[in-house]
């Protein structure tokens, strides 16, 4: 799971669709990273149109000034707006799980579409903003689940490491996936492995007691886990 900056600088020449691999030469770890790509990732990459004259997989909107005063093709730099749209879509999906809220959102969308001006852009989205939906829900006395608005792209990278650890994968493998240059950086995911070990031992202990016809003399208490910031 590469860092955001590494993905933004990725070039078409570094992508091998046949082998399902992306070569990242400029990484935070200071070494070339060969990233295996899953089938869904390859399918998405095949759908991305190539911009003539721009070697980057995620091209910027226009050329930028080079040191020599010339213009050169540039990668996408600021993805805050697309990421905001992703978080809004995720929040709407969560809110729509409540039937009354889903009905209210549909009514707001229909009202906005009916008031669309002839001068409005063709790709205009009639979906109301989260602020409008919150206000309408407050008026209707409906309680909304928390919005997904505090998630960063780097949190997805941490999620990958956490899920791999919870699935029982080794820290060495997790470090390779995340391209960590220092093993101590990956060590923060060890607590997830410890949770699995503790759960396995608890189950084993229960089976032993059951086989002996015994019961625990005291209830099993979950031990506190010290959470550290994952990289």
N, CA and C of each residue as an Amber inpcrd file, in Angstrom:
protein
   693
   0.8600000  -1.1870000   0.0000000   0.0000000   0.0000000   0.0000000
   0.8940000   1.2340000   0.0000000   1.0690000   1.8710000  -1.1550000
   1.9740000   3.0200000  -1.2430000   1.3770000   4.2740000  -0.6200000
   2.2350000   5.2530000  -0.4030000   1.7800000   6.5360000   0.1070000
   1.0970000   7.3210000  -1.0120000   0.3170000   8.3270000  -0.6200000
  -0.4280000   9.1240000  -1.5970000   0.4950000   9.7700000  -2.6160000
   1.5910000  10.3500000  -2.1470000   2.5070000  11.0380000  -3.0590000
   3.1180000  10.0750000  -4.0720000   3.3450000   8.8320000  -3.6640000
   3.9280000   7.8420000  -4.5700000   2.9500000   7.4690000  -5.6770000
   1.6780000   7.3760000  -5.3370000   0.6590000   7.0610000  -6.3400000
   0.4840000   8.2190000  -7.3140000   0.4950000   9.4420000  -6.8010000
   0.3010000  10.6040000  -7.6660000   1.4380000  10.7520000  -8.6780000
   2.6260000  10.2840000  -8.3330000   3.7700000  10.4020000  -9.2410000
   3.9390000   9.1830000 -10.1470000   3.0630000   8.2070000 -10.0340000
   3.1890000   6.9860000 -10.8370000   2.9700000   7.2920000 -12.3190000
   3.7570000   6.6310000 -13.1700000   3.6900000   6.8470000 -14.6160000
   3.1940000   5.5870000 -15.3240000   2.6640000   5.8010000 -16.5210000
   2.1810000   4.6700000 -17.3080000   3.3130000   3.7010000 -17.6350000
   4.5150000   4.2170000 -17.8460000   5.6540000   3.3500000 -18.1660000
   6.0130000   2.4250000 -17.0020000   5.5900000   2.7890000 -15.8000000
   5.8930000   1.9700000 -14.6240000   4.8330000   0.8980000 -14.3740000
   3.7840000   0.8990000 -15.1860000   2.6730000  -0.0340000 -14.9880000
   2.7890000  -1.2060000 -15.9550000   2.7950000  -2.4050000 -15.4100000
   2.8330000  -3.6310000 -16.2110000   1.5090000  -4.3590000 -15.9950000
   0.5840000  -4.1610000 -16.9360000  -0.7420000  -4.7550000 -16.7910000
  -0.7020000  -6.2710000 -16.9290000   0.2120000  -6.7790000 -17.7410000
   0.2900000  -8.2260000 -17.9320000   0.7520000  -8.9300000 -16.6550000
   1.7300000  -8.3620000 -15.9980000   2.2300000  -8.9560000 -14.7550000
   1.4180000  -8.5050000 -13.5450000   0.5820000  -7.4810000 -13.7420000
  -0.2000000  -6.9670000 -12.6230000   0.6780000  -6.3370000 -11.5700000
   1.5460000  -5.4130000 -12.0120000   2.5460000  -4.8560000 -11.1050000
   2.7950000  -3.3840000 -11.4310000   2.9870000  -2.5920000 -10.3920000
   3.3060000  -1.1750000 -10.5470000   4.6650000  -0.9090000  -9.9160000
   5.5540000  -0.3200000 -10.6990000   6.8980000  -0.0060000 -10.2180000
   6.9150000   1.4250000  -9.6980000   7.2560000   1.5760000  -8.4260000
   7.3440000   2.8920000  -7.7990000   8.8110000   3.1690000  -7.4900000
   9.4080000   4.0250000  -8.3100000  10.8470000   4.2740000  -8.1730000
  11.1490000   5.2930000  -7.0790000  10.2830000   6.2720000  -6.9180000
  10.5260000   7.3660000  -5.9710000   9.6330000   7.1740000  -4.7540000
  10.1290000   6.4500000  -3.7570000   9.3270000   6.1490000  -2.5750000
   9.9160000   6.7940000  -1.3290000   9.1100000   6.8630000  -0.2770000
   9.5670000   7.4340000   0.9870000  10.6820000   6.5980000   1.6020000
  10.6720000   5.3040000   1.2920000  11.6900000   4.4130000   1.8540000
  13.0320000   4.5670000   1.1540000  13.0640000   5.3100000   0.0410000
  14.3140000   5.5330000  -0.6680000  14.7430000   4.3860000  -1.5520000
  13.8270000   3.4820000  -1.8600000  14.1500000   2.3530000  -2.7270000
  12.9680000   2.0760000  -3.6480000  13.2530000   1.3870000  -4.7430000
  12.2020000   1.0350000  -5.6880000  11.2860000  -0.0200000  -5.0790000
   9.9940000   0.1960000  -5.2500000   8.9990000  -0.7140000  -4.6820000
   8.1540000  -1.2850000  -5.8080000   8.1230000  -2.6080000  -5.9060000
   7.2980000  -3.2780000  -6.9120000   6.0000000  -3.7070000  -6.2330000
   4.9270000  -3.0550000  -6.6300000   3.6420000  -3.2430000  -5.9620000
   2.7450000  -4.1850000  -6.7610000   2.4390000  -5.3790000  -6.2430000
   1.4780000  -6.2590000  -6.9190000   0.0890000  -5.6280000  -6.8830000
  -0.6270000  -5.7310000  -7.9780000  -1.9490000  -5.1090000  -8.0790000
  -3.0360000  -6.1770000  -8.0940000  -4.0880000  -5.9320000  -7.3450000
  -5.2130000  -6.8630000  -7.3040000  -6.0450000  -6.7270000  -8.5770000
  -6.9090000  -7.6870000  -8.8100000  -7.7620000  -7.6580000 -10.0000000
  -8.6530000  -6.4110000 -10.0410000  -9.2880000  -6.0060000  -8.9230000
 -10.0930000  -4.7710000  -8.9650000  -9.2570000  -3.5370000  -9.2950000
  -8.0240000  -3.4780000  -8.7660000  -7.1540000  -2.3330000  -9.0510000
  -6.7830000  -2.2900000 -10.5300000  -6.4910000  -3.4490000 -11.1020000
  -6.1530000  -3.5090000 -12.5290000  -7.3420000  -3.0950000 -13.3890000
  -8.5320000  -3.5060000 -12.9860000  -9.7310000  -3.1390000 -13.7510000
  -9.9310000  -1.6270000 -13.7520000  -9.7000000  -0.9870000 -12.6140000
  -9.8400000   0.4690000 -12.5330000  -8.7760000   1.1700000 -13.3760000
  -7.5590000   0.6600000 -13.3410000  -6.4730000   1.2730000 -14.1080000
  -6.7370000   1.1850000 -15.6070000  -7.3300000   0.1010000 -16.0420000
  -7.6250000  -0.0550000 -17.4710000  -8.6840000   0.9430000 -17.9390000
  -9.4870000   1.4460000 -17.0170000 -10.5520000   2.3860000 -17.3770000
 -10.0660000   3.8340000 -17.4050000  -8.8810000   4.1040000 -16.8770000
  -8.3820000   5.4810000 -16.8360000  -7.9030000   5.8940000 -18.2260000
  -8.4500000   6.9530000 -18.7970000  -7.9900000   7.3960000 -20.1250000
  -6.6040000   8.0350000 -20.0390000  -5.8130000   7.8160000 -21.0580000
  -4.4770000   8.4070000 -21.0940000  -4.5450000   9.7970000 -21.7090000
  -3.8520000  10.7340000 -21.0840000  -3.8240000  12.1070000 -21.5770000
  -2.6190000  12.2720000 -22.5000000  -2.8430000  12.6310000 -23.7460000
  -1.7250000  12.7760000 -24.6950000  -0.6620000  13.7380000 -24.1690000
   0.5810000  13.2960000 -24.2330000   1.6840000  14.1430000 -23.8030000
   1.9330000  14.1590000 -22.3140000   1.1230000  13.4250000 -21.5500000
   1.3130000  13.3900000 -20.0970000   1.5880000  11.9520000 -19.6710000
   2.7640000  11.6770000 -19.1160000   3.1350000  10.2990000 -18.7760000
   2.5440000   9.7850000 -17.4730000   1.8790000  10.6630000 -16.7140000
   1.4000000  10.2700000 -15.3920000   0.0370000   9.5830000 -15.4730000
  -0.1410000   8.5660000 -14.6360000  -1.4100000   7.8370000 -14.6010000
  -2.5300000   8.7550000 -14.1300000  -2.2220000   9.5980000 -13.1630000
  -3.1810000  10.5890000 -12.6750000  -2.6600000  11.9660000 -13.0760000
  -3.0110000  12.4280000 -14.2730000  -2.4420000  13.6770000 -14.7840000
  -3.0850000  14.9070000 -14.1590000  -2.2990000  15.9730000 -14.1070000
  -2.8340000  17.2480000 -13.6620000  -3.6390000  17.8970000 -14.7780000
  -4.2910000  18.9990000 -14.4610000  -5.1430000  19.6600000 -15.4480000
  -4.3470000  20.4030000 -16.5090000  -3.1500000  20.8170000 -16.1960000
  -2.3820000  21.5830000 -17.1690000  -0.9060000  21.4920000 -16.8990000
  -0.0750000  22.0160000 -17.8060000   1.3780000  21.9630000 -17.6090000
   1.8140000  22.9120000 -16.5060000   2.9520000  22.6300000 -15.9420000
   3.5070000  23.5160000 -14.9280000   4.8690000  24.0110000 -15.3990000
   5.3380000  25.0580000 -14.8160000   6.6020000  25.6440000 -15.2420000
   7.7710000  24.8030000 -14.7670000   8.6830000  24.5200000 -15.6640000
   9.8990000  23.8000000 -15.3100000  10.9700000  24.8040000 -14.9020000
  12.0770000  24.3110000 -14.3780000  13.1320000  25.2060000 -13.9130000
  13.7020000  26.0420000 -15.0460000  13.7510000  25.4640000 -16.2420000
  14.3430000  26.1750000 -17.3700000  13.3620000  27.1390000 -18.0240000
  12.1890000  27.2890000 -17.4540000  11.2050000  28.1990000 -18.0150000
  10.2970000  27.5460000 -19.0340000  10.5130000  26.2530000 -19.3090000
   9.6680000  25.5510000 -20.2580000   8.4620000  24.9600000 -19.5350000
   7.5430000  24.4320000 -20.3170000   6.3700000  23.7920000 -19.7550000
   6.5520000  22.2810000 -19.8030000   6.1520000  21.6150000 -18.7460000
   6.2830000  20.1670000 -18.7000000   4.9990000  19.5620000 -18.1520000
   4.7050000  18.3300000 -18.5720000   3.5070000  17.6530000 -18.0910000
   3.6140000  17.4240000 -16.5910000   2.4900000  17.5160000 -15.9130000
   2.4980000  17.4250000 -14.4540000   1.4990000  16.3860000 -13.9720000
   1.7870000  15.7830000 -12.8270000   0.8170000  14.8590000 -12.2380000
  -0.2450000  15.6200000 -11.4550000  -1.2780000  14.9240000 -11.0930000
  -2.2870000  15.4990000 -10.2180000  -1.6450000  15.7750000  -8.8610000
  -1.9180000  16.9420000  -8.3100000  -1.2870000  17.3320000  -7.0520000
  -2.3020000  17.4020000  -5.9150000  -3.3650000  18.1400000  -6.1340000
  -4.3560000  18.3590000  -5.0810000  -5.5690000  17.4590000  -5.3190000
  -5.7970000  16.5270000  -4.4120000  -6.9440000  15.6250000  -4.5610000
  -7.9690000  15.8570000  -3.4490000  -7.9330000  17.0390000  -2.8580000
  -8.8520000  17.3220000  -1.7560000 -10.3090000  17.3090000  -2.2170000
 -10.5860000  17.8520000  -3.4100000 -11.9700000  17.8780000  -3.8870000
 -12.4950000  16.4730000  -4.1990000 -11.7430000  15.6450000  -4.9480000
 -12.2260000  14.2690000  -5.1560000 -12.4070000  13.5040000  -3.8520000
 -11.4850000  13.7040000  -2.9090000 -11.5840000  12.9990000  -1.6310000
 -12.8070000  13.4700000  -0.8460000 -13.1310000  14.7550000  -0.9520000
 -14.3340000  15.2740000  -0.2990000 -15.5820000  14.6310000  -0.8930000
 -15.5820000  14.4450000  -2.2180000 -16.7340000  13.7930000  -2.8620000
 -16.8610000  12.3360000  -2.4190000 -15.7290000  11.6710000  -2.2520000
 -15.7510000  10.2770000  -1.7900000 -16.3400000  10.1960000  -0.3840000
 -15.9060000  11.0960000   0.4920000 -16.4090000  11.0830000   1.8680000
 -17.8940000  11.4320000   1.9150000 -18.3290000  12.3430000   1.0340000
 -19.7450000  12.6860000   0.9950000 -20.5700000  11.4850000   0.5460000
 -20.0910000  10.7830000  -0.4850000 -20.8100000   9.6050000  -0.9740000
 -20.9010000   8.5310000   0.1070000 -19.8090000   8.3470000   0.8550000
 -19.8140000   7.3520000   1.9340000 -20.7730000   7.7570000   3.0460000
 -20.8150000   9.0550000   3.3550000 -21.7270000   9.5450000   4.3900000
 -23.1800000   9.3740000   3.9580000 -23.4740000   9.7130000   2.7000000
 -24.8430000   9.5610000   2.2030000 -25.2790000   8.0970000   2.2320000
 -24.3660000   7.2000000   1.8920000 -24.6960000   5.7720000   1.9290000
 -25.0350000   5.3370000   3.3540000 -24.2920000   5.8610000   4.3280000
 -24.5790000   5.5290000   5.7320000 -25.9210000   6.1090000   6.1580000
 -26.1730000   7.3460000   5.7940000 -27.4260000   7.9870000   6.1940000
 -28.6270000   7.3420000   5.5180000 -28.4610000   6.9030000   4.2860000
 -29.5780000   6.3070000   3.5480000 -29.9900000   4.9440000   4.1070000
 -29.2060000   4.4080000   5.0100000 -29.6040000   3.1580000   5.6510000
 -30.8270000   3.3560000   6.5400000 -31.1020000   4.6130000   6.9020000
 -32.3010000   4.9460000   7.6760000 -33.4080000   5.3310000   6.6990000
 -34.4920000   4.5750000   6.6220000 -35.5470000   4.8140000   5.6240000
 -36.0900000   6.2370000   5.6220000 -36.3380000   6.8040000   6.7980000
 -36.8940000   8.1570000   6.8530000 -35.9060000   9.1890000   6.3210000
 -34.6420000   8.9880000   6.6260000 -33.6170000   9.9110000   6.1340000
 -33.4640000   9.7600000   4.6230000 -33.4970000   8.5280000   4.1340000
 -33.3910000   8.2970000   2.6950000 -34.5370000   8.9790000   1.9530000
 -35.7270000   8.9040000   2.5150000 -36.8890000   9.5540000   1.8940000
 -36.7230000  11.0700000   1.8930000 -36.2000000  11.6120000   2.9740000
 -35.9890000  13.0580000   3.0590000 -34.9430000  13.5110000   2.0380000
 -33.8610000  12.7500000   1.8930000 -32.8220000  13.0990000   0.9180000
 -33.3900000  13.0780000  -0.4950000 -34.2360000  12.1050000  -0.7860000
 -34.8540000  12.0230000  -2.1130000 -35.7340000  13.2460000  -2.3800000
 -36.4730000  13.6810000  -1.3640000 -37.3350000  14.8580000  -1.5400000
 -36.5010000  16.1110000  -1.7810000 -35.4180000  16.2540000  -1.0350000
 -34.5470000  17.4130000  -1.2240000 -33.9140000  17.3960000  -2.6150000
 -33.5180000  16.2180000  -3.0680000 -32.9020000  16.0920000  -4.3920000
 -33.8970000  16.4480000  -5.4870000 -35.1230000  15.9680000  -5.3500000
 -36.1600000  16.2790000  -6.3420000 -36.4600000  17.7730000  -6.3740000
 -36.4840000  18.4020000  -5.2050000 -36.7650000  19.8410000  -5.1460000
 -35.6490000  20.6370000  -5.8060000 -34.4060000  20.2360000  -5.5820000
 -33.2800000  20.9360000  -6.2070000 -33.2980000  20.7410000  -7.7230000
 -33.6350000  19.5420000  -8.1660000 -33.6800000  19.2730000  -9.6020000
 -34.7850000  20.0790000 -10.2740000 -35.9110000  20.2610000  -9.5770000
 -37.0270000  21.0200000 -10.1430000 -36.6910000  22.4980000 -10.2810000
 -35.8030000  22.9900000  -9.4170000 -35.4240000  24.4040000  -9.4480000
 -34.1650000  24.6630000 -10.2630000 -33.7290000  23.6560000 -11.0060000
 -32.5090000  23.7970000 -11.8000000 -32.6840000  24.8640000 -12.8690000
 -31.7230000  25.7480000 -12.9600000 -31.7630000  26.8160000 -13.9550000
 -31.2670000  26.3010000 -15.3030000 -31.7260000  26.9440000 -16.3730000
 -31.2780000  26.5410000 -17.7070000 -29.8050000  26.8670000 -17.9290000
 -29.2600000  27.7100000 -17.0560000 -27.8480000  28.0770000 -17.1640000
 -26.9540000  27.1530000 -16.3300000 -27.5670000  26.1940000 -15.6500000
 -26.7940000  25.2810000 -14.8100000 -25.9820000  24.3280000 -15.6760000
 -24.7840000  24.0100000 -15.2380000 -23.9120000  23.1050000 -15.9930000
 -24.5630000  21.7390000 -16.1490000 -24.2190000  21.0610000 -17.2420000
 -24.8280000  19.7670000 -17.5500000 -24.4850000  18.7080000 -16.5080000
 -23.2810000  18.8050000 -15.9270000 -22.8560000  17.7970000 -14.9580000
 -23.2060000  18.1920000 -13.5210000 -24.1260000  19.1320000 -13.3770000
 -24.5350000  19.5910000 -12.0490000 -25.2090000  18.4600000 -11.2840000
 -24.8790000  18.3390000 -10.0210000 -25.4360000  17.2810000  -9.1780000
 -26.5250000  17.8650000  -8.2910000 -27.7120000  17.2950000  -8.3810000
 -28.8430000  17.8030000  -7.6050000 -28.8330000  17.3240000  -6.1590000
 -27.9130000  16.4560000  -5.8200000 -27.8600000  15.9570000  -4.4440000
 -27.5640000  17.1000000  -3.4780000 -28.3470000  17.2580000  -2.4270000
 -28.1140000  18.3590000  -1.4810000 -26.8160000  18.1700000  -0.7100000
 -26.3130000  19.2550000  -0.1800000 -25.0960000  19.1850000   0.6270000
 -25.4060000  18.5370000   1.9700000 -24.3590000  18.0970000   2.6500000
 -24.5540000  17.4890000   3.9610000 -25.1320000  18.4950000   4.9490000
 -24.7590000  19.7610000   4.7820000 -25.2950000  20.8060000   5.6610000
 -26.8020000  20.9520000   5.4780000 -27.2580000  20.9180000   4.2150000
 -28.6980000  21.0070000   3.9440000 -29.4420000  19.8160000   4.5420000
 -28.8550000  18.6520000   4.4160000 -29.5090000  17.4490000   4.9380000
 -29.5810000  17.5050000   6.4600000 -28.5070000  17.9530000   7.0850000
 -28.5130000  18.0710000   8.5520000 -29.6140000  19.0260000   9.0100000
 -29.7090000  20.1760000   8.3250000 -30.7170000  21.1670000   8.7080000
 -32.1250000  20.6050000   8.5400000 -32.3590000  19.9010000   7.4380000
 -33.6820000  19.3200000   7.1940000 -34.0090000  18.2420000   8.2220000
 -33.0090000  17.4590000   8.6070000 -33.2290000  16.4140000   9.6100000
 -33.5040000  17.0220000  10.9820000 -32.8170000  18.1120000  11.3040000
 -33.0770000  18.7940000  12.5760000 -34.5190000  19.2900000  12.6210000
 -34.9780000  19.8440000  11.4990000 -36.3540000  20.3410000  11.4280000
 -37.3570000  19.2030000  11.5680000 -37.0250000  18.0540000  10.9660000
 -37.9350000  16.9080000  11.0020000 -37.7830000  16.0780000  12.2700000
 -36.8220000  16.4350000  13.1080000 -36.6130000  15.6840000  14.3410000
 -35.9540000  14.3360000  14.1290000 -35.1550000  14.2190000  13.0670000
 -34.4650000  12.9630000  12.7680000 -33.0100000  13.0420000  13.2200000
 -32.5240000  11.9550000  13.7820000 -31.1400000  11.8880000  14.2500000
 -30.2780000  11.1900000  13.2080000 -29.1840000  11.8290000  12.8450000
 -28.2840000  11.2820000  11.8330000 -27.0830000  10.5990000  12.4790000
 -26.5940000   9.5220000  11.8670000 -25.3230000   8.9390000  12.3220000
 -24.1920000   9.9210000  12.0310000 -23.0540000   9.7630000  12.6740000
 -21.9210000  10.6640000  12.4040000 -21.5150000  10.6250000  10.9370000
 -21.1470000  11.7710000  10.4160000 -20.6800000  11.8490000   9.0330000
 -19.2540000  11.3150000   8.9350000 -18.9150000  10.8180000   7.7680000
 -17.5520000  10.3350000   7.5290000 -16.7580000  11.5010000   6.9520000
 -16.3480000  12.4010000   7.8250000 -15.6730000  13.6080000   7.3480000
 -14.2950000  13.8200000   7.9610000 -13.8730000  12.9060000   8.8340000
 -12.5660000  13.0710000   9.4640000 -11.5950000  11.9660000   9.0530000
 -11.8820000  11.3180000   7.9240000 -11.0290000  10.2320000   7.4390000
 -10.0240000  10.7910000   6.4380000  -8.7510000  10.4930000   6.6660000
  -7.7030000  10.9160000   5.7410000  -7.2950000   9.7420000   4.8530000
  -6.6960000  10.0610000   3.7260000  -6.2280000   9.0010000   2.8390000
  -5.2190000   8.0990000   3.5510000  -4.3890000   8.6950000   4.3940000
  -3.3830000   7.8970000   5.1000000  -4.0320000   6.9010000   6.0500000
  -5.2560000   7.1940000   6.4900000  -5.9680000   6.2540000   7.3540000
  -6.2540000   4.9430000   6.6210000  -6.4430000   5.0190000   5.3020000
  -6.6770000   3.8030000   4.5230000  -5.4290000   2.9250000   4.5240000
  -4.2790000   3.5590000   4.4750000  -3.0110000   2.8210000   4.5350000
  -2.8830000   2.1050000   5.8810000  -3.2450000   2.7900000   6.9490000
  -3.1940000   2.1660000   8.2710000  -4.2020000   1.0250000   8.3780000
  -5.3430000   1.2020000   7.7260000  -6.3560000   0.1520000   7.7530000
  -5.8420000  -1.1190000   7.0970000  -5.1180000  -0.9630000   5.9870000
  -4.5460000  -2.1290000   5.3180000  -3.6260000  -2.8880000   6.2690000
  -2.7400000  -2.1590000   6.9430000  -1.8330000  -2.8070000   7.8840000
  -2.5750000  -3.4880000   9.0220000  -3.6110000  -2.8350000   9.5340000
  -4.3790000  -3.4020000  10.6470000  -5.1090000  -4.6700000  10.2250000
  -5.7400000  -4.6240000   9.0580000  -6.4830000  -5.7990000   8.5870000
  -5.5530000  -6.9670000   8.2940000  -4.3860000  -6.6800000   7.7280000
  -3.4250000  -7.7500000   7.4630000  -2.9750000  -8.4030000   8.7700000
  -2.7460000  -7.5770000   9.7960000  -2.3280000  -8.1190000  11.0900000
  -3.4400000  -8.9470000  11.7210000  -4.6710000  -8.4510000  11.6370000
  -5.8010000  -9.1780000  12.2140000  -6.0430000 -10.5040000  11.4960000
  -5.6500000 -10.5670000  10.2220000  -5.8130000 -11.8070000   9.4600000
  -4.7030000 -12.8100000   9.7540000  -3.7570000 -12.4190000  10.6210000
  -2.7010000 -13.3340000  11.0120000  -1.4460000 -13.2670000  10.1720000
  -1.3190000 -12.2650000   9.3080000  -0.1150000 -12.1310000   8.4910000
   1.0570000 -11.6410000   9.3410000   2.2490000 -12.0130000   8.9440000
   3.4410000 -11.6640000   9.7110000   3.7630000 -10.1810000   9.5760000
   4.4890000  -9.6650000  10.5560000   4.9110000  -8.2720000  10.5060000
   5.8520000  -8.0320000   9.3310000   6.6300000  -9.0380000   8.9860000
   7.5380000  -8.9000000   7.8400000   6.7380000  -8.6690000   6.5590000
   5.6680000  -9.4390000   6.3780000   4.8370000  -9.2790000   5.1870000
   4.1510000  -7.9120000   5.1870000   3.6470000  -7.4960000   6.3400000
   2.9750000  -6.1970000   6.4300000   3.9520000  -5.0780000   6.0890000
   5.1800000  -5.1920000   6.5820000   6.1900000  -4.1920000   6.2740000
   6.4980000  -4.1240000   4.7930000   6.4890000  -5.2680000   4.1260000
   6.7320000  -5.2860000   2.6830000   5.5700000  -4.6550000   1.9220000
   4.3570000  -4.9570000   2.3560000   3.1840000  -4.3820000   1.6880000
   3.1840000  -2.8600000   1.8210000   3.4950000  -2.3690000   3.0120000
   3.4890000  -0.9250000   3.2630000   4.8110000  -0.2620000   2.8850000
   5.7870000  -1.0720000   2.4740000   7.1040000  -0.5780000   2.0620000
   7.7720000   0.2290000   3.1690000   7.7430000  -0.3150000   4.3770000
   8.4190000   0.3350000   5.4920000   9.9240000   0.1160000   5.3840000
  10.6840000   1.1560000   5.6190000  12.1410000   1.0400000   5.5790000
  12.7070000   0.5860000   6.9170000  11.9150000   0.7120000   7.9750000
  12.3730000   0.3530000   9.3140000  11.3740000  -0.6150000   9.9420000
  11.8730000  -1.7300000  10.4510000  10.9890000  -2.7400000  11.0450000
  10.2370000  -2.2020000  12.2550000  10.8170000  -1.2220000  12.9460000
  10.1510000  -0.6720000  14.1280000   8.8610000   0.0510000  13.7540000
   8.7800000   0.5560000  12.5250000   7.5550000   1.2200000  12.0760000
   6.4130000   0.2250000  11.9730000   6.7210000  -0.9820000  11.5300000
   5.7010000  -2.0210000  11.3920000   5.3090000  -2.6070000  12.7360000
   6.1700000  -2.4550000  13.7330000   5.9460000  -3.0760000  15.0340000
   4.6560000  -2.6000000  15.6930000   4.1610000  -1.4220000  15.3040000
   2.9400000  -0.9030000  15.9280000   1.7400000  -1.7880000  15.6220000
   1.8360000  -2.6170000  14.5700000   0.7270000  -3.5030000  14.2250000
   0.7910000  -4.8230000  14.9930000   1.8160000  -4.9850000  15.8270000
   1.9700000  -6.2380000  16.5680000   0.8250000  -6.4560000  17.5460000
   0.2280000  -5.3690000  18.0320000  -0.8490000  -5.5120000  19.0180000
  -2.0390000  -6.2660000  18.4450000  -2.2620000  -6.1310000  17.1170000
  -3.3630000  -6.8710000  16.5100000  -3.0550000  -8.3620000  16.5070000
  -1.7850000  -8.6990000  16.2790000  -1.3920000 -10.0980000  16.3350000
  -1.5330000 -10.6610000  17.7360000  -1.2140000  -9.8390000  18.7480000
  -1.3520000 -10.2710000  20.1310000  -2.8070000 -10.5470000  20.4790000
  -3.7060000  -9.7450000  19.9450000  -5.1280000  -9.9770000  20.1920000
  -5.5470000 -11.3370000  19.6580000  -5.0410000 -11.6970000  18.4740000
  -5.3670000 -12.9970000  17.8940000  -4.7810000 -14.1310000  18.7300000
  -3.5480000 -13.9330000  19.2100000  -2.9140000 -14.9560000  20.0480000
  -3.7030000 -15.1420000  21.3390000  -4.1070000 -14.0260000  21.9530000
  -4.8600000 -14.1080000  23.2050000  -6.1950000 -14.8230000  22.9870000
  -6.8750000 -14.4870000  21.8870000  -8.1630000 -15.1250000  21.6030000
  -7.9910000 -16.6240000  21.3720000  -6.9190000 -16.9970000  20.6610000
  -6.6730000 -18.4140000  20.3950000  -6.3970000 -19.1720000  21.6900000
  -5.6130000 -18.5630000  22.5890000  -5.3020000 -19.2160000  23.8580000
  -6.5380000 -19.3190000  24.7500000  -7.3940000 -18.2960000  24.7030000
  -8.6300000 -18.3460000  25.4820000  -9.5080000 -19.5050000  25.0080000
  -9.6260000 -19.6490000  23.6840000 -10.4320000 -20.7440000  23.1430000
  -9.8270000 -22.0930000  23.5120000  -8.4930000 -22.1650000  23.4490000
  -7.8200000 -23.4130000  23.7950000  -8.0480000 -23.7520000  25.2680000
  -7.9660000 -22.7320000  26.1260000  -8.1940000 -22.9640000  27.5490000
  -9.6030000 -23.4430000  27.8310000 -10.5760000 -22.8680000  27.1280000
 -11.9620000 -23.2960000  27.3190000 -12.1590000 -24.7430000  26.8850000
 -11.4920000 -25.1350000  25.7910000 -11.6130000 -26.5180000  25.3260000
 -10.9910000 -27.4900000  26.3330000  -9.8470000 -27.0870000  26.9150000
  -9.2020000 -27.9450000  27.9050000 -10.0940000 -28.1290000  29.1330000
 -10.6660000 -27.0250000  29.6010000 -11.5460000 -27.1150000  30.7640000
 -12.7890000 -27.9350000  30.4430000 -13.3050000 -27.7440000  29.2250000
 -14.4830000 -28.5090000  28.8340000 -14.1980000 -29.9950000  28.7640000
 -13.0100000 -30.3440000  28.2500000 -12.6450000 -31.7590000  28.1500000
 -12.4880000 -32.3880000  29.5300000 -12.0760000 -31.5740000  30.5090000
 -11.8990000 -32.0850000  31.8730000 -13.1710000 -31.9770000  32.6960000
 -14.2230000 -31.4450000  32.0930000 -15.4790000 -31.2930000  32.8160000
 -15.4340000 -30.2050000  33.8580000 -14.5730000 -29.2160000  33.6580000
 -14.4230000 -28.1270000  34.6180000 -14.9600000 -26.8260000  34.0390000
 -15.1700000 -25.8660000  34.9120000 -15.6000000 -24.5390000  34.5030000
 -14.6120000 -23.5220000  35.0640000 -14.4470000 -22.3900000  34.3880000
 -13.5470000 -21.3570000  34.9250000 -14.0060000 -20.8930000  36.2970000
 -13.0530000 -20.7140000  37.2270000 -13.4020000 -20.2490000  38.5700000
 -13.7080000 -18.7610000  38.5980000 -13.2660000 -18.0450000  37.5870000
 -13.5020000 -16.6000000  37.5320000 -13.7990000 -16.2230000  36.0930000
 -14.6100000 -15.1980000  35.9000000 -14.9020000 -14.7750000  34.5260000
 -13.6520000 -14.2700000  33.8230000 -13.6110000 -14.4880000  32.5240000
 -12.4820000 -14.0220000  31.7280000 -12.6120000 -12.5230000  31.5170000
 -11.5610000 -11.7920000  31.8280000 -11.5650000 -10.3340000  31.7070000
 -10.6450000  -9.9360000  30.5680000 -11.1380000  -9.1020000  29.6620000
 -10.3070000  -8.6070000  28.5700000  -9.2460000  -7.6720000  29.1140000
  -7.9970000  -7.9380000  28.7730000  -6.9080000  -7.0830000  29.2160000
  -6.8490000  -5.8270000  28.3640000  -6.5430000  -4.6860000  28.9690000
  -6.4530000  -3.4480000  28.1730000  -5.3010000  -3.5250000  27.1950000
  -5.5280000  -2.9880000  26.0220000  -4.5000000  -2.9590000  24.9850000
  -4.0310000  -1.5380000  24.7960000  -2.7400000  -1.3370000  24.8540000
  -2.1810000  -0.0030000  24.6590000  -2.1440000   0.3030000  23.1780000
  -2.8660000   1.3290000  22.7760000  -2.9310000   1.6930000  21.3640000
  -1.8630000   2.7220000  21.0480000  -1.1360000   2.4310000  20.0110000
  -0.1240000   3.3720000  19.5530000  -0.4380000   3.7890000  18.1310000
   0.0280000   4.9400000  17.7750000  -0.2280000   5.4730000  16.4420000
   0.4970000   4.6400000  15.4000000  -0.2710000   4.1670000  14.4110000
   0.3150000   3.3440000  13.3540000   0.8330000   4.2170000  12.2370000
   1.8810000   3.7620000  11.5720000   2.4590000   4.5300000  10.4760000
   2.1000000   3.9660000   9.1510000
